[in-house]
Amino acid sequence: MKSFDLGKDKPFGLILRLAIPAMLGQLVNVLYGIVDRIFIGQIDNIGSLALAGVGVCAPVTTLLTSFSYLIGVGGAPLLSMSLGANDKDKAKKILNNSFLAMLVLSILVTIITLILLNPLLSLFGATETNFIYAKEYLFIYLIGAPFAIMALGLNQFINCQGFTSVGMKSMIIGAVLNIILDPIFIFVFKMNVSGAAIATVISQFVSFLYTLGFLLSKKTNVKIGFGSYSFKLILKITLMGLSPFIILATDSIVNICLNGAIKRYSDDPDLYLVVATITTSFFQLVTMPLLGISGGTQAALSYNYGASNLERVKECEKKIVMLALIFTTSFFILSFFISKPFCYLFTDDINTINIVRKTTTIFMIGIIPLSFQYCFVDGLTALALPRAAALGSLFRKGLIILSTFIYPIFMGVEGCFYAESISDIIASIFSSVLFLIIFPKVLKRKETSLFHYGDKTVS
């Protein structure tokens, strides 16, 4: 099993080979939740309420997933830079410390979430009628949460070494298994919401085993070992992963605000919680593969930056943005044709479907500009600039949260959905300006250091 050359392959071909498996992997990852919701929505008598309840769980599962990015996306660029600088010992040390940090963190956040389960569900928008379904699903999901966090986090260290097809397979194995097991546990064993959660836990455990097995094998360039632990290095990895962590973790806060605004400004909260669940599920079909493009291609930037191949860094970034724009533009056009069939996967209620079609269109207004937001923020992360990347992420999420409180005052419940799209446009402009200011300065600084110190310079 061979990886490809991050330093020599043609930029556009390299970006495609990195991005496509990462996109598919992210799409498969989001399918875990969507498939569960699709089958849950079809349960006799309780389908709509159960769907609303599981929709309330989405912020919690997103928050848990974000911790995999804190370490995975934090450590992967550093590992790529070390390989680019031909320092394999440092790369091994980074992987060892990342594995330890991820293991401890996944167990810790799962325990804390279990302890705070009831207040968290209330905070995230559960109503009296759907609380029981939300708790039933989330309690079981949390038992297997460490496997989900570890599988997704370790996957980053497979992708950054050029084995993107392996990373994609690890996600596909779990998703296909989940699709098979969901109807068996939900309908055949009549376990309803609990069955969906059990199917997800089993599937994520299998993905974890596959990922761990590869990183322990001789097939990989850098495999997991033990020892050489350093708190200082773990802190550096964590700071590097801060921006992608913020992007996902604050999604939970955005969902809290969205659910809270819906409960306040809607005459039928359960209906609009279902609407929000379906709308955000559709939106994730675009944003998660987009994250695959921007995050999955970081290795190309980090490796070549570590190798001091600055012209190649510029060329790769251009190709990443171009690919993202092609993807988002295509999906924006496609959304007008597929949003209605997508709704029917969850419900056959015409009123719900009509509302979802409108809210989906509102959400998609800002999707094309979002290409710049994702690519530039992740580009800054790839070049070891976590503070600048975090600033771009925080600006966007802060704007969405603020808008979610303000817009409904003037626009009613529809304002909850406009908050996302308008904020995406404004934040994308901000991050683009930030990147265009910082990016040339970073490359110039690297070039200057090379001029002074020659080939001995290592970032």
XYZ file of C-alpha atoms in Angstrom:
459
model
C 0.000 0.000 0.000
C 1.651 3.213 -1.201
C 1.121 6.855 -0.358
C 1.865 9.625 -2.837
C 4.609 12.241 -2.886
C 3.442 15.424 -1.165
C 6.520 17.270 -2.352
C 6.706 16.247 -6.017
C 3.299 15.240 -7.424
C 1.606 17.843 -9.628
C -0.326 20.293 -7.385
C -3.832 19.875 -8.827
C -3.581 16.093 -9.010
C -2.179 16.029 -5.483
C -4.998 18.218 -4.149
C -7.601 16.007 -5.822
C -6.047 12.843 -4.404
C -6.026 14.377 -0.933
C -9.399 16.099 -1.116
C -11.673 13.495 -2.694
C -11.131 10.737 -0.088
C -11.301 13.358 2.689
C -14.563 14.711 1.255
C -16.048 11.235 1.043
C -14.806 10.464 4.542
C -16.480 13.584 5.943
C -19.656 12.839 4.003
C -19.692 9.341 5.422
C -19.119 10.750 8.902
C -22.142 13.032 8.675
C -24.196 10.128 7.297
C -23.958 8.461 10.718
C -26.287 11.056 12.177
C -28.412 11.531 9.068
C -29.072 7.807 8.601
C -30.101 7.508 12.248
C -32.511 10.432 11.829
C -33.956 9.034 8.599
C -34.821 5.677 10.175
C -35.996 7.263 13.428
C -38.351 9.540 11.500
C -40.053 6.428 10.062
C -40.908 4.855 13.447
C -44.670 4.401 13.770
C -46.560 6.838 16.017
C -43.487 8.459 17.634
C -41.397 9.256 14.521
C -41.713 13.060 14.542
C -41.200 13.479 18.276
C -38.295 11.019 18.289
C -36.722 12.874 15.355
C -37.014 16.166 17.214
C -35.432 14.551 20.283
C -32.488 13.113 18.352
C -32.105 16.480 16.634
C -31.585 18.012 20.061
C -28.727 15.518 20.606
C -26.887 16.790 17.528
C -25.116 19.659 19.352
C -23.806 17.225 21.968
C -22.491 14.727 19.406
C -20.951 17.612 17.432
C -19.262 18.898 20.580
C -17.785 15.465 21.257
C -16.577 15.162 17.663
C -14.823 18.525 17.917
C -12.372 17.076 20.446
C -11.101 14.663 17.793
C -10.237 17.700 15.670
C -8.534 19.429 18.596
C -5.867 16.732 18.656
C -6.164 15.132 15.207
C -6.118 18.274 13.072
C -3.743 19.849 15.590
C -1.129 17.107 15.356
C -1.457 16.118 11.682
C 0.001 19.356 10.184
C 2.931 19.193 12.623
C 3.577 15.588 11.591
C 3.468 16.606 7.906
C 5.905 19.453 8.506
C 8.293 17.075 10.242
C 8.135 14.638 7.332
C 8.675 17.534 4.920
C 11.765 18.522 6.914
C 12.877 14.841 6.835
C 12.672 14.530 10.620
C 10.950 11.160 11.109
C 11.894 10.908 14.805
C 10.006 14.121 15.527
C 7.058 12.831 13.491
C 6.931 9.673 15.645
C 7.048 11.763 18.803
C 4.146 13.889 17.568
C 2.025 10.814 16.812
C 2.793 9.193 20.180
C 1.829 12.316 22.108
C -1.271 12.887 19.995
C -2.478 9.340 20.638
C -2.036 9.689 24.396
C -3.748 13.086 24.486
C -6.663 11.861 22.411
C -7.150 8.743 24.527
C -7.221 10.666 27.816
C -9.342 13.495 26.436
C -11.956 11.216 24.834
C -12.541 9.340 28.082
C -12.600 12.517 30.164
C -15.111 14.458 28.038
C -17.375 11.399 27.788
C -17.513 11.011 31.584
C -18.229 14.714 32.072
C -20.996 14.645 29.449
C -22.618 11.607 31.079
C -22.630 13.388 34.436
C -24.211 16.504 32.905
C -26.573 14.630 30.573
C -29.931 15.979 31.812
C -29.006 19.670 32.127
C -27.206 19.554 28.770
C -30.305 18.245 26.980
C -32.456 20.926 28.579
C -29.904 23.572 27.627
C -29.734 22.336 24.034
C -33.477 22.758 23.523
C -35.213 19.514 24.561
C -38.917 19.977 25.250
C -41.124 18.065 27.685
C -42.464 15.928 24.847
C -39.173 14.931 23.185
C -36.833 14.823 26.204
C -37.298 11.087 26.787
C -36.199 10.249 23.230
C -33.230 12.599 23.374
C -31.977 11.049 26.615
C -32.565 7.487 25.437
C -30.443 8.046 22.312
C -27.676 10.138 23.824
C -27.021 7.942 26.864
C -26.218 4.933 24.677
C -24.271 7.040 22.170
C -22.038 8.350 24.960
C -20.998 4.834 25.965
C -19.263 4.483 22.608
C -18.221 8.141 22.220
C -14.493 7.521 22.945
C -14.360 5.173 19.934
C -15.970 7.816 17.699
C -13.530 10.502 18.875
C -10.495 8.240 18.481
C -11.540 6.929 15.050
C -12.008 10.383 13.550
C -8.951 11.874 15.256
C -6.542 9.077 14.319
C -7.847 9.207 10.773
C -6.125 12.597 10.376
C -2.732 10.942 10.934
C -3.455 8.433 8.193
C -4.481 11.131 5.721
C -1.544 13.436 6.457
C 0.879 10.653 5.482
C -0.768 10.355 2.065
C -2.877 7.237 2.763
C -6.172 9.020 2.104
C -7.809 5.946 0.565
C -7.220 4.079 3.836
C -8.716 6.966 5.812
C -11.741 6.951 3.552
C -12.194 3.186 3.921
C -12.175 3.433 7.710
C -15.132 5.824 7.558
C -17.009 3.917 4.833
C -16.772 0.643 6.761
C -18.480 2.216 9.757
C -21.142 4.044 7.731
C -22.131 0.999 5.672
C -22.340 -1.096 8.831
C -24.524 1.581 10.431
C -26.905 1.566 7.445
C -27.199 -2.223 7.726
C -27.628 -2.325 11.504
C -30.044 0.612 11.919
C -33.163 -1.045 10.458
C -32.289 -4.332 12.161
C -32.068 -2.826 15.662
C -34.849 -0.244 15.176
C -37.507 -2.285 13.362
C -36.605 -5.993 13.562
C -35.590 -5.958 17.239
C -38.133 -3.142 17.873
C -35.624 -1.132 19.916
C -36.643 2.189 18.325
C -34.368 5.096 19.344
C -32.127 2.855 21.459
C -31.586 0.614 18.448
C -30.317 3.538 16.357
C -27.830 4.488 19.065
C -26.582 0.902 19.496
C -26.076 0.554 15.730
C -24.034 3.771 15.694
C -21.839 2.713 18.629
C -21.050 -0.680 17.063
C -20.231 0.940 13.706
C -17.928 3.551 15.212
C -16.135 0.890 17.240
C -15.395 -1.065 14.057
C -14.051 2.112 12.388
C -11.824 2.703 15.405
C -10.375 -0.823 15.242
C -9.610 -0.458 11.531
C -7.916 2.929 12.018
C -5.885 1.839 15.029
C -4.843 -1.385 13.310
C -3.423 0.504 10.333
C -1.459 2.970 12.485
C 0.038 0.059 14.440
C 1.002 -1.843 11.290
C 4.123 -1.737 9.132
C 2.108 -0.383 6.198
C 2.203 3.188 7.486
C 5.233 5.503 7.269
C 4.927 6.619 10.892
C 3.177 4.254 13.300
C 1.936 4.679 16.845
C 4.507 3.924 19.526
C 4.846 4.563 23.223
C 7.134 6.901 25.118
C 8.773 10.271 24.381
C 5.826 12.005 26.016
C 6.007 15.761 26.419
C 3.425 18.045 27.988
C 4.925 20.965 26.054
C 4.387 19.128 22.742
C 0.833 18.142 23.672
C 0.131 21.794 24.437
C 1.537 22.807 21.038
C -0.630 20.177 19.304
C -3.682 21.427 21.185
C -3.019 25.051 20.215
C -2.620 24.003 16.582
C -6.002 22.257 16.687
C -7.757 25.153 18.382
C -9.251 26.630 15.193
C -10.886 23.420 13.827
C -11.995 22.653 17.375
C -13.661 26.063 17.609
C -15.335 25.581 14.232
C -17.053 22.382 15.397
C -17.441 23.055 19.115
C -19.139 26.383 18.550
C -21.559 24.628 16.206
C -23.017 23.261 19.425
C -23.461 26.770 20.802
C -25.022 27.849 17.500
C -27.474 24.923 17.782
C -28.291 25.858 21.367
C -29.089 29.395 20.255
C -31.066 28.154 17.239
C -33.138 25.736 19.328
C -33.634 28.372 22.033
C -34.767 30.977 19.509
C -37.148 28.482 17.914
C -38.704 27.693 21.301
C -39.149 31.416 21.958
C -40.357 32.701 18.587
C -42.292 29.732 17.187
C -45.881 28.811 17.986
C -45.028 25.151 17.327
C -41.518 24.420 18.726
C -41.610 20.666 18.025
C -42.436 21.313 14.351
C -39.614 23.818 13.929
C -37.155 21.618 15.814
C -37.861 18.963 13.157
C -37.434 21.645 10.470
C -34.111 22.713 11.982
C -32.955 19.086 12.237
C -33.645 18.392 8.546
C -32.284 21.765 7.389
C -29.011 21.452 9.278
C -28.671 17.844 8.104
C -28.909 19.033 4.501
C -26.457 21.863 5.169
C -23.970 19.382 6.627
C -24.033 17.465 3.348
C -22.216 20.488 1.924
C -20.176 21.848 4.818
C -18.663 18.548 5.943
C -17.280 17.608 2.491
C -16.145 21.242 2.199
C -14.273 20.692 5.455
C -12.822 17.589 3.809
C -11.449 19.768 1.006
C -9.963 22.432 3.278
C -8.849 20.107 6.092
C -7.914 17.040 4.080
C -5.502 19.032 1.901
C -3.625 20.617 4.805
C -0.908 17.989 4.445
C 0.090 19.454 1.056
C 0.566 22.900 2.591
C 2.246 21.732 5.809
C 4.633 19.305 4.103
C 5.825 21.813 1.523
C 6.073 24.590 4.085
C 8.222 22.284 6.215
C 10.309 21.507 3.116
C 10.579 25.286 2.423
C 9.016 24.853 -1.024
C 7.132 28.156 -0.868
C 6.035 28.448 -4.498
C 4.445 25.034 -4.189
C 2.612 26.185 -1.044
C 1.103 29.090 -3.028
C 0.119 26.864 -5.922
C -1.496 24.263 -3.676
C -3.542 26.911 -1.837
C -4.854 28.275 -5.154
C -5.917 24.799 -6.237
C -7.615 24.144 -2.890
C -9.714 27.320 -3.163
C -10.585 26.557 -6.787
C -11.768 23.051 -5.925
C -13.846 24.358 -3.015
C -15.536 26.955 -5.232
C -16.380 24.344 -7.860
C -17.879 22.092 -5.197
C -19.980 24.740 -3.403
C -21.233 26.313 -6.632
C -22.287 22.912 -7.960
C -24.081 22.014 -4.750
C -25.768 25.436 -4.560
C -27.342 24.817 -7.964
C -28.128 21.198 -7.128
C -29.842 22.162 -3.863
C -32.840 23.610 -5.720
C -33.548 20.165 -7.182
C -32.736 17.766 -4.357
C -33.951 19.529 -1.199
C -37.522 18.225 -1.565
C -36.556 14.559 -2.148
C -34.168 14.891 0.792
C -37.052 16.011 3.043
C -39.080 12.930 2.115
C -36.337 10.754 3.610
C -37.328 12.109 7.039
C -41.036 12.833 6.814
C -44.036 12.812 4.475
C -45.768 15.737 6.212
C -46.353 18.329 3.456
C -46.352 21.309 5.834
C -42.965 20.323 7.263
C -41.550 19.711 3.777
C -42.673 23.121 2.492
C -41.085 24.912 5.435
C -37.840 22.925 5.110
C -37.523 23.763 1.408
C -37.676 27.456 2.287
C -35.251 27.255 5.234
C -32.823 25.159 3.171
C -32.765 27.837 0.467
C -32.088 30.461 3.140
C -29.185 28.442 4.571
C -27.629 27.932 1.138
C -27.407 31.669 0.329
C -23.961 31.926 1.893
C -22.519 28.563 0.862
C -20.327 29.762 -2.045
C -18.535 32.493 -0.023
C -18.052 29.899 2.721
C -15.431 28.282 0.452
C -13.048 31.136 1.269
C -13.821 30.927 4.992
C -12.981 27.225 5.234
C -9.965 27.211 2.899
C -8.284 30.290 4.357
C -8.865 29.394 8.011
C -7.605 25.832 7.493
C -4.758 27.203 5.385
C -3.601 29.294 8.331
C -3.805 26.217 10.568
C -1.701 24.230 8.078
C 1.035 26.877 8.297
C 1.121 26.660 12.116
C -0.765 29.917 12.700
C -3.431 28.766 15.177
C -4.152 32.214 16.631
C -4.989 33.759 13.268
C -7.053 30.713 12.307
C -8.924 30.821 15.616
C -9.681 34.521 15.074
C -11.301 33.746 11.725
C -13.337 30.918 13.246
C -14.443 32.856 16.305
C -15.496 35.869 14.262
C -17.862 33.750 12.171
C -19.388 31.798 15.033
C -19.719 34.877 17.232
C -21.535 36.651 14.424
C -23.924 33.718 13.906
C -24.734 33.536 17.614
C -25.328 37.284 17.871
C -27.479 37.268 14.722
C -29.561 34.344 15.998
C -30.608 36.495 18.958
C -31.186 39.692 16.950
C -32.781 38.680 13.621
C -35.844 36.862 15.058
C -36.817 40.041 16.907
C -37.527 41.678 13.546
C -38.161 38.669 11.267
C -39.826 36.116 13.530
C -38.758 32.467 13.466
C -37.392 32.828 9.896
C -34.718 35.132 11.274
C -33.188 32.139 13.070
C -32.291 30.672 9.684
C -31.149 33.902 8.019
C -28.615 34.316 10.844
C -26.459 31.515 9.394
C -26.355 32.594 5.749
C -25.799 36.327 6.263
C -23.121 35.680 8.877
C -21.348 33.251 6.528
C -21.039 35.951 3.861
C -19.696 38.604 6.245
C -17.290 36.185 7.968
C -15.930 34.943 4.647
C -14.996 38.510 3.687
C -13.294 39.003 7.065
C -11.281 35.755 6.836
C -10.266 36.495 3.239
C -8.841 39.877 4.215
C -7.119 38.314 7.235
C -5.518 35.604 5.091
C -4.395 37.967 2.328
C -2.639 40.111 4.928
C -0.963 37.299 6.889
C -0.165 34.698 4.206
C 2.426 36.749 2.228
C 4.124 37.861 5.442
C 4.523 34.272 6.662
C 6.036 33.124 3.371
C 8.326 36.167 3.302
C 9.509 35.405 6.848
C 10.231 31.805 5.876
C 12.107 32.962 2.793
C 14.184 35.388 4.847
C 15.096 32.682 7.361
C 16.238 30.438 4.517
C 18.398 33.232 3.133
C 20.110 33.684 6.499
C 20.426 30.082 7.654
C 20.297 27.968 4.517
C 19.124 24.372 4.504
C 19.512 24.014 8.291
C 16.391 26.054 8.876
C 13.440 23.950 10.052
C 10.105 25.452 11.073
